[in-house]
PDB file of C-alpha atoms and ligand atoms in Angstrom:
ATOM      1  CA  MET J  17     112.315 229.165   3.479  1.00 47.00           C
ATOM      2  CA  SER J  18     113.129 229.212  -0.213  1.00 64.00           C
ATOM      3  CA  GLN J  19     111.016 227.660  -2.943  1.00 88.00           C
ATOM      4  CA  LEU J  20     114.032 225.802  -4.298  1.00 97.00           C
ATOM      5  CA  ARG J  21     113.516 222.157  -5.161  1.00 98.00           C
ATOM      6  CA  HIS J  22     116.183 220.461  -3.076  1.00 98.00           C
ATOM      7  CA  PHE J  23     116.403 216.659  -3.320  1.00 98.00           C
ATOM      8  CA  LEU J  24     117.502 215.868   0.212  1.00 98.00           C
ATOM      9  CA  ASP J  25     115.571 212.923   1.565  1.00 98.00           C
ATOM     10  CA  ILE J  26     112.752 210.611   0.552  1.00 98.00           C
ATOM     11  CA  ASP J  27     110.697 211.611   3.619  1.00 98.00           C
ATOM     12  CA  GLN J  28     110.827 215.302   2.673  1.00 98.00           C
ATOM     13  CA  ILE J  29     109.284 215.154  -0.789  1.00 98.00           C
ATOM     14  CA  ASP J  30     105.647 214.560  -1.604  1.00 98.00           C
ATOM     15  CA  GLY J  31     104.946 210.984  -2.757  1.00 98.00           C
ATOM     16  CA  ALA J  32     103.302 212.120  -5.997  1.00 98.00           C
ATOM     17  CA  GLU J  33     106.377 214.223  -6.823  1.00 98.00           C
ATOM     18  CA  LEU J  34     108.619 211.200  -6.228  1.00 98.00           C
ATOM     19  CA  ARG J  35     106.428 209.109  -8.522  1.00 98.00           C
ATOM     20  CA  GLY J  36     106.656 211.838 -11.167  1.00 98.00           C
ATOM     21  CA  ILE J  37     110.460 211.839 -10.913  1.00 98.00           C
ATOM     22  CA  LEU J  38     110.537 208.069 -11.431  1.00 98.00           C
ATOM     23  CA  ASP J  39     108.102 208.225 -14.353  1.00 98.00           C
ATOM     24  CA  ASN J  40     110.201 210.901 -16.029  1.00 98.00           C
ATOM     25  CA  GLY J  41     113.432 208.916 -15.545  1.00 98.00           C
ATOM     26  CA  LYS J  42     111.812 205.732 -16.832  1.00 98.00           C
ATOM     27  CA  ALA J  43     110.300 207.478 -19.893  1.00 98.00           C
ATOM     28  CA  ARG J  44     113.701 208.924 -20.751  1.00 98.00           C
ATOM     29  CA  LYS J  45     115.291 205.490 -20.348  1.00 98.00           C
ATOM     30  CA  ASP J  46     112.751 203.881 -22.673  1.00 98.00           C
ATOM     31  CA  ALA J  47     112.972 206.689 -25.243  1.00 98.00           C
ATOM     32  CA  ARG J  48     116.741 206.306 -25.706  1.00 97.00           C
ATOM     33  CA  ALA J  49     116.976 202.513 -25.507  1.00 96.00           C
ATOM     34  CA  GLY J  50     119.785 201.166 -27.674  1.00 96.00           C
ATOM     35  CA  GLN J  51     121.199 204.598 -28.510  1.00 96.00           C
ATOM     36  CA  PRO J  52     124.836 205.587 -27.893  1.00 96.00           C
ATOM     37  CA  LYS J  53     125.415 206.850 -24.369  1.00 95.00           C
ATOM     38  CA  GLY J  54     126.886 210.114 -25.602  1.00 95.00           C
ATOM     39  CA  LYS J  55     123.784 210.976 -27.606  1.00 96.00           C
ATOM     40  CA  LEU J  56     121.691 213.758 -26.105  1.00 96.00           C
ATOM     41  CA  ASP J  57     118.032 213.184 -25.210  1.00 97.00           C
ATOM     42  CA  GLU J  58     115.483 214.413 -27.785  1.00 95.00           C
ATOM     43  CA  ASP J  59     114.658 217.435 -25.650  1.00 96.00           C
ATOM     44  CA  GLN J  60     117.429 219.083 -23.660  1.00 96.00           C
ATOM     45  CA  PRO J  61     115.702 220.557 -20.628  1.00 98.00           C
ATOM     46  CA  LEU J  62     118.962 221.389 -18.863  1.00 98.00           C
ATOM     47  CA  ALA J  63     120.728 223.141 -21.748  1.00 98.00           C
ATOM     48  CA  GLY J  64     122.826 225.963 -20.335  1.00 98.00           C
ATOM     49  CA  LYS J  65     122.691 224.561 -16.780  1.00 98.00           C
ATOM     50  CA  VAL J  66     125.742 223.583 -14.740  1.00 98.00           C
ATOM     51  CA  LEU J  67     125.808 221.081 -11.859  1.00 98.00           C
ATOM     52  CA  ALA J  68     128.668 221.133  -9.334  1.00 98.00           C
ATOM     53  CA  MET J  69     129.337 217.748  -7.738  1.00 98.00           C
ATOM     54  CA  VAL J  70     131.206 217.936  -4.449  1.00 98.00           C
ATOM     55  CA  PHE J  71     132.757 214.673  -3.282  1.00 98.00           C
ATOM     56  CA  ILE J  72     134.085 214.638   0.255  1.00 97.00           C
ATOM     57  CA  GLN J  73     134.068 210.848  -0.115  1.00 96.00           C
ATOM     58  CA  PRO J  74     134.714 208.593  -3.115  1.00 96.00           C
ATOM     59  CA  SER J  75     132.174 207.384  -5.640  1.00 98.00           C
ATOM     60  CA  THR J  76     131.955 205.442  -8.882  1.00 98.00           C
ATOM     61  CA  ARG J  77     128.227 205.208  -9.665  1.00 98.00           C
ATOM     62  CA  THR J  78     127.008 208.521  -8.267  1.00 98.00           C
ATOM     63  CA  ARG J  79     129.793 210.478  -9.946  1.00 98.00           C
ATOM     64  CA  VAL J  80     129.504 208.941 -13.393  1.00 98.00           C
ATOM     65  CA  SER J  81     125.713 208.644 -13.512  1.00 98.00           C
ATOM     66  CA  PHE J  82     125.207 212.287 -12.562  1.00 98.00           C
ATOM     67  CA  ASP J  83     127.843 213.374 -15.048  1.00 98.00           C
ATOM     68  CA  VAL J  84     126.479 211.362 -17.987  1.00 98.00           C
ATOM     69  CA  GLY J  85     122.874 212.135 -16.989  1.00 98.00           C
ATOM     70  CA  MET J  86     123.538 215.860 -16.944  1.00 98.00           C
ATOM     71  CA  ARG J  87     125.183 215.685 -20.397  1.00 98.00           C
ATOM     72  CA  GLN J  88     122.298 213.700 -21.888  1.00 98.00           C
ATOM     73  CA  LEU J  89     119.927 216.391 -20.615  1.00 98.00           C
ATOM     74  CA  GLY J  90     121.998 219.072 -22.350  1.00 98.00           C
ATOM     75  CA  GLY J  91     123.766 220.415 -19.248  1.00 98.00           C
ATOM     76  CA  GLU J  92     127.317 220.405 -17.924  1.00 98.00           C
ATOM     77  CA  THR J  93     129.064 219.356 -14.726  1.00 98.00           C
ATOM     78  CA  ILE J  94     132.025 220.338 -12.598  1.00 98.00           C
ATOM     79  CA  VAL J  95     133.452 217.648 -10.300  1.00 98.00           C
ATOM     80  CA  LEU J  96     135.042 218.892  -7.088  1.00 98.00           C
ATOM     81  CA  ASN J  97     136.822 216.467  -4.805  1.00 95.00           C
ATOM     82  CA  SER J  98     137.466 217.678  -1.283  1.00 90.00           C
ATOM     83  CA  ASP J  99     141.102 218.498  -2.014  1.00 91.00           C
ATOM     84  CA  ASP J 100     140.024 220.673  -4.965  1.00 93.00           C
ATOM     85  CA  LEU J 101     138.250 222.982  -2.524  1.00 94.00           C
ATOM     86  CA  GLN J 102     139.372 225.168   0.376  1.00 94.00           C
ATOM     87  CA  LEU J 103     137.368 223.213   2.984  1.00 94.00           C
ATOM     88  CA  ASP J 104     140.446 221.472   4.385  1.00 91.00           C
ATOM     89  CA  ARG J 105     142.075 224.874   4.843  1.00 92.00           C
ATOM     90  CA  GLY J 106     139.262 226.165   6.999  1.00 94.00           C
ATOM     91  CA  GLU J 107     136.736 227.673   4.567  1.00 96.00           C
ATOM     92  CA  THR J 108     133.286 226.822   5.857  1.00 96.00           C
ATOM     93  CA  MET J 109     130.654 224.899   3.924  1.00 97.00           C
ATOM     94  CA  ALA J 110     128.430 227.971   4.386  1.00 98.00           C
ATOM     95  CA  ASP J 111     130.872 230.169   2.469  1.00 98.00           C
ATOM     96  CA  THR J 112     131.472 227.423  -0.097  1.00 98.00           C
ATOM     97  CA  ALA J 113     127.706 227.224  -0.625  1.00 98.00           C
ATOM     98  CA  ARG J 114     127.389 230.990  -1.113  1.00 98.00           C
ATOM     99  CA  VAL J 115     130.218 231.040  -3.642  1.00 98.00           C
ATOM    100  CA  LEU J 116     129.249 227.935  -5.636  1.00 98.00           C
ATOM    101  CA  SER J 117     125.696 229.297  -5.894  1.00 98.00           C
ATOM    102  CA  ARG J 118     127.072 232.263  -7.880  1.00 98.00           C
ATOM    103  CA  TYR J 119     128.653 229.964 -10.482  1.00 98.00           C
ATOM    104  CA  VAL J 120     126.408 226.924 -10.899  1.00 98.00           C
ATOM    105  CA  ASP J 121     122.705 226.089 -11.107  1.00 98.00           C
ATOM    106  CA  ALA J 122     122.656 223.140  -8.680  1.00 98.00           C
ATOM    107  CA  ILE J 123     124.994 221.432  -6.228  1.00 98.00           C
ATOM    108  CA  MET J 124     125.255 217.736  -5.414  1.00 98.00           C
ATOM    109  CA  LEU J 125     127.120 216.791  -2.240  1.00 98.00           C
ATOM    110  CA  ARG J 126     128.465 213.462  -1.021  1.00 98.00           C
ATOM    111  CA  THR J 127     129.709 213.676   2.558  1.00 98.00           C
ATOM    112  CA  LYS J 128     130.048 211.598   5.690  1.00 95.00           C
ATOM    113  CA  SER J 129     128.324 214.282   7.744  1.00 96.00           C
ATOM    114  CA  HIS J 130     124.633 214.993   7.237  1.00 98.00           C
ATOM    115  CA  GLU J 131     125.196 218.244   9.178  1.00 98.00           C
ATOM    116  CA  MET J 132     127.489 219.379   6.387  1.00 98.00           C
ATOM    117  CA  LEU J 133     124.637 218.847   3.926  1.00 98.00           C
ATOM    118  CA  ASP J 134     122.325 220.870   6.200  1.00 98.00           C
ATOM    119  CA  GLU J 135     124.865 223.704   6.256  1.00 98.00           C
ATOM    120  CA  LEU J 136     125.106 223.643   2.473  1.00 98.00           C
ATOM    121  CA  VAL J 137     121.325 223.749   2.086  1.00 98.00           C
ATOM    122  CA  GLN J 138     120.990 226.601   4.541  1.00 98.00           C
ATOM    123  CA  HIS J 139     123.362 228.823   2.602  1.00 98.00           C
ATOM    124  CA  ALA J 140     122.958 227.723  -1.019  1.00 98.00           C
ATOM    125  CA  THR J 141     120.706 229.758  -3.273  1.00 98.00           C
ATOM    126  CA  VAL J 142     120.419 226.951  -5.849  1.00 98.00           C
ATOM    127  CA  PRO J 143     118.925 223.436  -5.512  1.00 98.00           C
ATOM    128  CA  VAL J 144     120.977 220.913  -3.527  1.00 98.00           C
ATOM    129  CA  ILE J 145     121.006 217.141  -4.064  1.00 99.00           C
ATOM    130  CA  ASN J 146     121.999 214.613  -1.409  1.00 98.00           C
ATOM    131  CA  GLY J 147     124.492 212.297  -3.092  1.00 98.00           C
ATOM    132  CA  LEU J 148     124.837 210.198   0.111  1.00 98.00           C
ATOM    133  CA  THR J 149     125.537 211.143   3.710  1.00 98.00           C
ATOM    134  CA  ASP J 150     126.102 209.044   6.822  1.00 98.00           C
ATOM    135  CA  ALA J 151     122.327 209.285   7.352  1.00 98.00           C
ATOM    136  CA  SER J 152     120.743 208.523   3.971  1.00 98.00           C
ATOM    137  CA  HIS J 153     121.096 207.841   0.244  1.00 98.00           C
ATOM    138  CA  PRO J 154     117.883 209.021  -1.417  1.00 99.00           C
ATOM    139  CA  CYS J 155     119.146 208.978  -5.048  1.00 99.00           C
ATOM    140  CA  GLN J 156     119.973 205.289  -4.614  1.00 99.00           C
ATOM    141  CA  LEU J 157     116.454 204.544  -3.391  1.00 99.00           C
ATOM    142  CA  MET J 158     114.936 206.076  -6.524  1.00 99.00           C
ATOM    143  CA  ALA J 159     117.044 203.800  -8.737  1.00 99.00           C
ATOM    144  CA  ASP J 160     116.220 200.840  -6.520  1.00 99.00           C
ATOM    145  CA  VAL J 161     112.460 201.344  -6.769  1.00 99.00           C
ATOM    146  CA  MET J 162     112.742 201.787 -10.546  1.00 98.00           C
ATOM    147  CA  THR J 163     114.656 198.492 -10.753  1.00 98.00           C
ATOM    148  CA  LEU J 164     112.294 196.604  -8.459  1.00 98.00           C
ATOM    149  CA  GLU J 165     109.298 197.737 -10.500  1.00 98.00           C
ATOM    150  CA  GLU J 166     110.925 196.862 -13.826  1.00 98.00           C
ATOM    151  CA  HIS J 167     111.443 193.296 -12.646  1.00 98.00           C
ATOM    152  CA  ARG J 168     108.491 192.661 -10.355  1.00 97.00           C
ATOM    153  CA  GLY J 169     105.797 195.211 -11.142  1.00 98.00           C
ATOM    154  CA  ALA J 170     104.388 197.905  -8.845  1.00 98.00           C
ATOM    155  CA  ALA J 171     106.319 198.362  -5.602  1.00 98.00           C
ATOM    156  CA  GLU J 172     103.087 198.679  -3.662  1.00 98.00           C
ATOM    157  CA  GLY J 173     102.357 195.522  -1.675  1.00 97.00           C
ATOM    158  CA  GLN J 174     105.740 193.888  -2.256  1.00 98.00           C
ATOM    159  CA  VAL J 175     107.828 192.664   0.672  1.00 98.00           C
ATOM    160  CA  VAL J 176     111.394 193.984   0.806  1.00 99.00           C
ATOM    161  CA  THR J 177     113.862 192.625   3.374  1.00 98.00           C
ATOM    162  CA  TRP J 178     117.052 194.389   4.330  1.00 99.00           C
ATOM    163  CA  ALA J 179     119.746 192.140   5.876  1.00 98.00           C
ATOM    164  CA  GLY J 180     122.767 193.565   7.717  1.00 98.00           C
ATOM    165  CA  ASP J 181     123.767 196.966   9.044  1.00 97.00           C
ATOM    166  CA  GLY J 182     120.821 199.344   9.534  1.00 98.00           C
ATOM    167  CA  ASN J 183     122.756 202.086   7.744  1.00 98.00           C
ATOM    168  CA  ASN J 184     122.223 205.156   5.535  1.00 98.00           C
ATOM    169  CA  VAL J 185     120.871 203.149   2.584  1.00 98.00           C
ATOM    170  CA  ALA J 186     118.512 201.257   4.915  1.00 99.00           C
ATOM    171  CA  THR J 187     117.098 204.595   6.091  1.00 99.00           C
ATOM    172  CA  SER J 188     116.190 205.584   2.544  1.00 99.00           C
ATOM    173  CA  TRP J 189     114.558 202.165   1.973  1.00 99.00           C
ATOM    174  CA  ILE J 190     112.512 202.760   5.155  1.00 99.00           C
ATOM    175  CA  HIS J 191     111.415 206.208   3.943  1.00 98.00           C
ATOM    176  CA  GLY J 192     110.529 204.656   0.580  1.00 98.00           C
ATOM    177  CA  ALA J 193     108.192 202.132   2.204  1.00 98.00           C
ATOM    178  CA  ALA J 194     105.846 204.966   3.183  1.00 98.00           C
ATOM    179  CA  GLN J 195     106.169 206.758  -0.161  1.00 98.00           C
ATOM    180  CA  PHE J 196     105.939 203.757  -2.513  1.00 98.00           C
ATOM    181  CA  GLY J 197     103.833 201.331  -0.465  1.00 98.00           C
ATOM    182  CA  TYR J 198     106.055 198.259  -0.121  1.00 98.00           C
ATOM    183  CA  GLU J 199     106.333 196.418   3.188  1.00 98.00           C
ATOM    184  CA  MET J 200     109.794 196.774   4.728  1.00 98.00           C
ATOM    185  CA  ARG J 201     111.480 194.264   7.006  1.00 98.00           C
ATOM    186  CA  LEU J 202     114.890 194.898   8.493  1.00 98.00           C
ATOM    187  CA  ALA J 203     117.029 192.112   9.916  1.00 98.00           C
ATOM    188  CA  CYS J 204     119.891 193.726  11.811  1.00 98.00           C
ATOM    189  CA  PRO J 205     121.922 193.022  14.970  1.00 97.00           C
ATOM    190  CA  GLU J 206     120.534 195.047  17.874  1.00 97.00           C
ATOM    191  CA  THR J 207     123.598 197.300  18.019  1.00 95.00           C
ATOM    192  CA  LEU J 208     123.299 198.100  14.312  1.00 97.00           C
ATOM    193  CA  SER J 209     119.553 198.601  14.203  1.00 98.00           C
ATOM    194  CA  PRO J 210     118.094 201.118  11.739  1.00 98.00           C
ATOM    195  CA  SER J 211     117.224 204.735  12.505  1.00 98.00           C
ATOM    196  CA  ALA J 212     114.382 204.725  15.040  1.00 98.00           C
ATOM    197  CA  ARG J 213     113.320 208.118  13.717  1.00 98.00           C
ATOM    198  CA  ALA J 214     112.989 206.829  10.167  1.00 98.00           C
ATOM    199  CA  VAL J 215     111.034 203.792  11.359  1.00 98.00           C
ATOM    200  CA  GLN J 216     108.684 205.980  13.384  1.00 98.00           C
ATOM    201  CA  TRP J 217     108.151 208.410  10.506  1.00 98.00           C
ATOM    202  CA  ALA J 218     107.432 205.595   8.053  1.00 98.00           C
ATOM    203  CA  ARG J 219     104.963 203.915  10.420  1.00 98.00           C
ATOM    204  CA  GLU J 220     103.202 207.234  11.085  1.00 98.00           C
ATOM    205  CA  ASN J 221     102.886 207.619   7.329  1.00 98.00           C
ATOM    206  CA  GLY J 222     101.228 204.275   6.798  1.00 98.00           C
ATOM    207  CA  ALA J 223     104.146 201.919   6.170  1.00 98.00           C
ATOM    208  CA  THR J 224     104.417 198.401   7.550  1.00 98.00           C
ATOM    209  CA  ILE J 225     107.901 198.114   9.035  1.00 98.00           C
ATOM    210  CA  THR J 226     109.289 195.147  10.966  1.00 98.00           C
ATOM    211  CA  VAL J 227     112.639 195.246  12.725  1.00 98.00           C
ATOM    212  CA  THR J 228     114.047 191.904  13.869  1.00 98.00           C
ATOM    213  CA  GLU J 229     117.373 190.272  14.674  1.00 98.00           C
ATOM    214  CA  SER J 230     116.463 187.138  12.701  1.00 98.00           C
ATOM    215  CA  ALA J 231     117.340 187.192   9.012  1.00 98.00           C
ATOM    216  CA  GLU J 232     115.573 183.841   8.390  1.00 97.00           C
ATOM    217  CA  GLU J 233     112.360 185.157   9.918  1.00 97.00           C
ATOM    218  CA  ALA J 234     112.467 188.410   7.970  1.00 98.00           C
ATOM    219  CA  VAL J 235     113.248 186.836   4.620  1.00 98.00           C
ATOM    220  CA  ARG J 236     110.372 184.318   4.679  1.00 98.00           C
ATOM    221  CA  GLY J 237     107.956 185.127   1.850  1.00 97.00           C
ATOM    222  CA  SER J 238     109.917 188.210   0.719  1.00 98.00           C
ATOM    223  CA  ASP J 239     109.931 189.462  -2.874  1.00 98.00           C
ATOM    224  CA  CYS J 240     113.278 191.222  -2.642  1.00 98.00           C
ATOM    225  CA  ILE J 241     116.344 190.825  -0.402  1.00 98.00           C
ATOM    226  CA  VAL J 242     118.696 193.799  -0.069  1.00 98.00           C
ATOM    227  CA  SER J 243     122.147 193.986   1.451  1.00 98.00           C
ATOM    228  CA  ASP J 244     124.943 196.530   1.620  1.00 98.00           C
ATOM    229  CA  ALA J 245     128.558 196.733   2.799  1.00 97.00           C
ATOM    230  CA  TRP J 246     129.059 195.792   6.424  1.00 96.00           C
ATOM    231  CA  VAL J 247     131.338 198.792   6.850  1.00 95.00           C
ATOM    232  CA  SER J 248     130.266 202.107   5.344  1.00 96.00           C
ATOM    233  CA  MET J 249     132.505 204.995   4.337  1.00 95.00           C
ATOM    234  CA  HIS J 250     131.622 206.977   7.457  1.00 95.00           C
ATOM    235  CA  ASP J 251     132.420 204.080   9.852  1.00 93.00           C
ATOM    236  CA  ASP J 252     135.786 204.093  11.570  1.00 89.00           C
ATOM    237  CA  GLU J 253     138.135 201.200  10.857  1.00 81.00           C
ATOM    238  CA  GLU J 254     138.076 199.732  14.375  1.00 82.00           C
ATOM    239  CA  SER J 255     134.297 199.478  14.583  1.00 79.00           C
ATOM    240  CA  GLY J 256     134.428 198.067  11.075  1.00 77.00           C
ATOM    241  CA  ARG J 257     136.682 195.207  12.142  1.00 77.00           C
ATOM    242  CA  GLN J 258     134.393 194.313  15.037  1.00 84.00           C
ATOM    243  CA  ARG J 259     131.392 194.048  12.768  1.00 91.00           C
ATOM    244  CA  HIS J 260     132.380 190.988  10.823  1.00 89.00           C
ATOM    245  CA  ASN J 261     131.409 188.411  13.488  1.00 90.00           C
ATOM    246  CA  LEU J 262     128.328 190.382  14.411  1.00 95.00           C
ATOM    247  CA  LEU J 263     127.079 190.528  10.834  1.00 97.00           C
ATOM    248  CA  ALA J 264     128.040 187.033   9.641  1.00 96.00           C
ATOM    249  CA  PRO J 265     124.514 185.649  10.344  1.00 97.00           C
ATOM    250  CA  TYR J 266     123.106 188.300   7.994  1.00 98.00           C
ATOM    251  CA  GLN J 267     125.118 187.263   4.941  1.00 98.00           C
ATOM    252  CA  VAL J 268     122.858 186.836   1.914  1.00 98.00           C
ATOM    253  CA  ASN J 269     123.688 183.378   0.583  1.00 98.00           C
ATOM    254  CA  ASP J 270     121.793 180.578  -1.162  1.00 98.00           C
ATOM    255  CA  GLN J 271     120.393 179.232   2.128  1.00 98.00           C
ATOM    256  CA  LEU J 272     118.948 182.618   3.060  1.00 98.00           C
ATOM    257  CA  MET J 273     117.582 183.243  -0.448  1.00 98.00           C
ATOM    258  CA  ALA J 274     115.896 179.811  -0.270  1.00 98.00           C
ATOM    259  CA  GLN J 275     113.668 181.120   2.560  1.00 97.00           C
ATOM    260  CA  ALA J 276     112.283 183.907   0.353  1.00 98.00           C
ATOM    261  CA  LYS J 277     109.743 183.518  -2.454  1.00 98.00           C
ATOM    262  CA  ALA J 278     110.942 181.177  -5.190  1.00 97.00           C
ATOM    263  CA  ASP J 279     111.245 184.090  -7.622  1.00 97.00           C
ATOM    264  CA  ALA J 280     112.614 186.624  -5.123  1.00 98.00           C
ATOM    265  CA  VAL J 281     115.292 188.997  -6.377  1.00 98.00           C
ATOM    266  CA  PHE J 282     118.503 190.297  -4.802  1.00 98.00           C
ATOM    267  CA  MET J 283     119.572 193.953  -4.746  1.00 98.00           C
ATOM    268  CA  HIS J 284     122.696 195.776  -3.542  1.00 98.00           C
ATOM    269  CA  CYS J 285     123.655 199.411  -4.157  1.00 98.00           C
ATOM    270  CA  LEU J 286     127.343 198.467  -4.692  1.00 98.00           C
ATOM    271  CA  PRO J 287     130.258 198.467  -4.080  1.00 98.00           C
ATOM    272  CA  ALA J 288     129.925 194.857  -2.891  1.00 98.00           C
ATOM    273  CA  HIS J 289     132.234 192.585  -0.915  1.00 97.00           C
ATOM    274  CA  ARG J 290     131.766 189.002  -2.086  1.00 98.00           C
ATOM    275  CA  GLY J 291     132.079 186.544   0.785  1.00 97.00           C
ATOM    276  CA  GLU J 292     131.019 189.187   3.333  1.00 96.00           C
ATOM    277  CA  GLU J 293     127.515 190.652   3.063  1.00 98.00           C
ATOM    278  CA  VAL J 294     126.696 188.519   0.005  1.00 98.00           C
ATOM    279  CA  THR J 295     128.135 185.395  -1.605  1.00 98.00           C
ATOM    280  CA  ALA J 296     129.355 185.396  -5.191  1.00 98.00           C
ATOM    281  CA  ASP J 297     126.713 182.758  -5.989  1.00 98.00           C
ATOM    282  CA  VAL J 298     123.946 185.202  -5.114  1.00 98.00           C
ATOM    283  CA  ILE J 299     125.289 188.500  -6.443  1.00 98.00           C
ATOM    284  CA  ASP J 300     126.530 186.924  -9.680  1.00 98.00           C
ATOM    285  CA  GLY J 301     123.540 184.590  -9.956  1.00 98.00           C
ATOM    286  CA  PRO J 302     120.294 184.801 -11.945  1.00 98.00           C
ATOM    287  CA  ARG J 303     118.273 186.465  -9.166  1.00 98.00           C
ATOM    288  CA  SER J 304     120.617 189.399  -8.801  1.00 98.00           C
ATOM    289  CA  LEU J 305     119.498 192.774 -10.202  1.00 98.00           C
ATOM    290  CA  VAL J 306     122.639 194.687  -9.294  1.00 98.00           C
ATOM    291  CA  TRP J 307     123.742 195.698 -12.800  1.00 98.00           C
ATOM    292  CA  ASP J 308     120.303 196.986 -13.767  1.00 98.00           C
ATOM    293  CA  GLU J 309     120.217 198.728 -10.398  1.00 98.00           C
ATOM    294  CA  ALA J 310     123.545 200.426 -11.119  1.00 98.00           C
ATOM    295  CA  GLU J 311     122.389 201.414 -14.621  1.00 98.00           C
ATOM    296  CA  ASN J 312     119.182 202.851 -13.236  1.00 98.00           C
ATOM    297  CA  ARG J 313     121.173 205.318 -11.158  1.00 98.00           C
ATOM    298  CA  LEU J 314     121.623 207.158 -14.460  1.00 98.00           C
ATOM    299  CA  HIS J 315     117.950 207.105 -15.433  1.00 98.00           C
ATOM    300  CA  ALA J 316     116.600 207.925 -11.970  1.00 98.00           C
ATOM    301  CA  GLN J 317     119.129 210.724 -11.594  1.00 98.00           C
ATOM    302  CA  LYS J 318     117.864 212.300 -14.815  1.00 98.00           C
ATOM    303  CA  GLY J 319     114.391 212.403 -13.284  1.00 98.00           C
ATOM    304  CA  ILE J 320     115.848 214.020 -10.163  1.00 98.00           C
ATOM    305  CA  LEU J 321     117.896 216.583 -12.112  1.00 98.00           C
ATOM    306  CA  THR J 322     114.940 217.550 -14.292  1.00 98.00           C
ATOM    307  CA  TRP J 323     112.736 217.950 -11.210  1.00 98.00           C
ATOM    308  CA  CYS J 324     115.305 220.131  -9.416  1.00 98.00           C
ATOM    309  CA  LEU J 325     116.253 222.253 -12.418  1.00 97.00           C
ATOM    310  CA  GLY J 326     113.666 221.863 -15.140  1.00 85.00           C
TER     311      GLY J 326
HETATM  312  N1  LIG B  20     125.838 203.020  -4.869  1.00 87.83           N
HETATM  313  C1  LIG B  20     126.626 204.097  -4.895  1.00 87.83           C
HETATM  314  O1  LIG B  20     126.268 205.181  -4.445  1.00 87.83           O
HETATM  315  O2  LIG B  20     127.840 203.886  -5.469  1.00 87.83           O
HETATM  316  P1  LIG B  20     129.056 204.907  -5.438  1.00 87.83           P
HETATM  317  O3  LIG B  20     129.520 204.976  -4.014  1.00 87.83           O
HETATM  318  O4  LIG B  20     130.086 204.279  -6.331  1.00 87.83           O
HETATM  319  O5  LIG B  20     128.595 206.224  -5.933  1.00 87.83           O
HETATM  320  N1  LIG B  21     126.441 202.227   3.018  1.00 87.83           N
HETATM  321  C1  LIG B  21     127.445 202.470   2.001  1.00 87.83           C
HETATM  322  C2  LIG B  21     126.817 202.817   0.710  1.00 87.83           C
HETATM  323  C3  LIG B  21     127.774 203.073  -0.418  1.00 87.83           C
HETATM  324  C4  LIG B  21     127.108 203.510  -1.668  1.00 87.83           C
HETATM  325  C5  LIG B  21     128.362 203.572   2.467  1.00 87.83           C
HETATM  326  O1  LIG B  21     127.863 204.581   2.995  1.00 87.83           O
HETATM  327  O2  LIG B  21     129.580 203.441   2.334  1.00 87.83           O
END
C-alpha cells in the first residue's frame, strides 16, 4: 500500500491527525480574518500544486470551497464534471485515475458510488479526497466539528443529535463521535437507520452512540441538532417520494428544538429544503449555524489540502 495521504473517511485517519488538520484550518481562518477572499495566505504551501476536482454529481459548497481554498494556499484547480470526461463513453475510473495522476498532484471525487472512489484510490498515484459519496461525507464533518467548537467549545462531551435519514453525512458524524469525543444520538425511521458498520466501529472505538426512532427522546438535553435533506443525490426519485410521510416526524421545528438544551444549536450541511427536514423558523433563526458551517468548508478544506499535499 502506498504512503500517500488520502483523505477518504473519518474512521481511516488517526484522531491526532484529524485534530491537526482542524487546528491548521482554524489557524489559517484566524490569520486571514477580514482580508479579501482573493488574497493568498501568508505562506503558500501548495504553490505549484494542481488539484483536479471530479464531479459526477453537482455541488455548490464543495466545488467553490476547494477551488478558493486551493488558490489561497497558492495552488491551482481543474474542475471536471462527468460530461467533461470519457467515463460515460466507457473509459474506466481505473484508467482515468492513472491518467489524471500524470497531470495533477491530487484528485477530489464526488460520486454516488463509493466503489468508484475505491477504484480511483486503487489506481491513483497521487492523494485522493472524498468529496462525498453515497456512503460518507468526511470533508463536511471536519467543517461541522470546527463550527460546533467555535460556538460551543470543545466537541468532547457534547451531545449531538441527528434527526432524519441515516445517510452518508450521518455516517461521517458517527465516525466523528469516536474521533472527537462527542456523544452521538441518531433519530431515524427503522427503514432509514444509519450504517450498522459505522455504529459498530464507533462503539468499538469508545464512542457513545444511541439509535432510536424517537426524535423527542433523542433531542432531550442535546447541545446540537443536525438534519439533512430527506432525499439525497444518490436516492432514486420513487424512494424519495415515499420518504416524506416516513420522515415528517423527524422535521426539526421549534417544538423539537424546545426539547433540547435552551442554548442548543442547529446545523445542516446544505442544501436545505425549508418545510421538509427543517422549518424556516429554525434554519433562519438565531440558533442556526448553517452559514458559519458553510463558510468553514473553506477553512477545514485548507487543513485537509495542506495535510494531503503539504
Ligand atoms: N454540503 C455540501 O457538500 O454542499 P454541496 O453539495 O453544495 O457541495
Ligand atoms: N445527503 C446529501 C448531502 C448533500 C451535501 C446528499 O448526499 O445529497
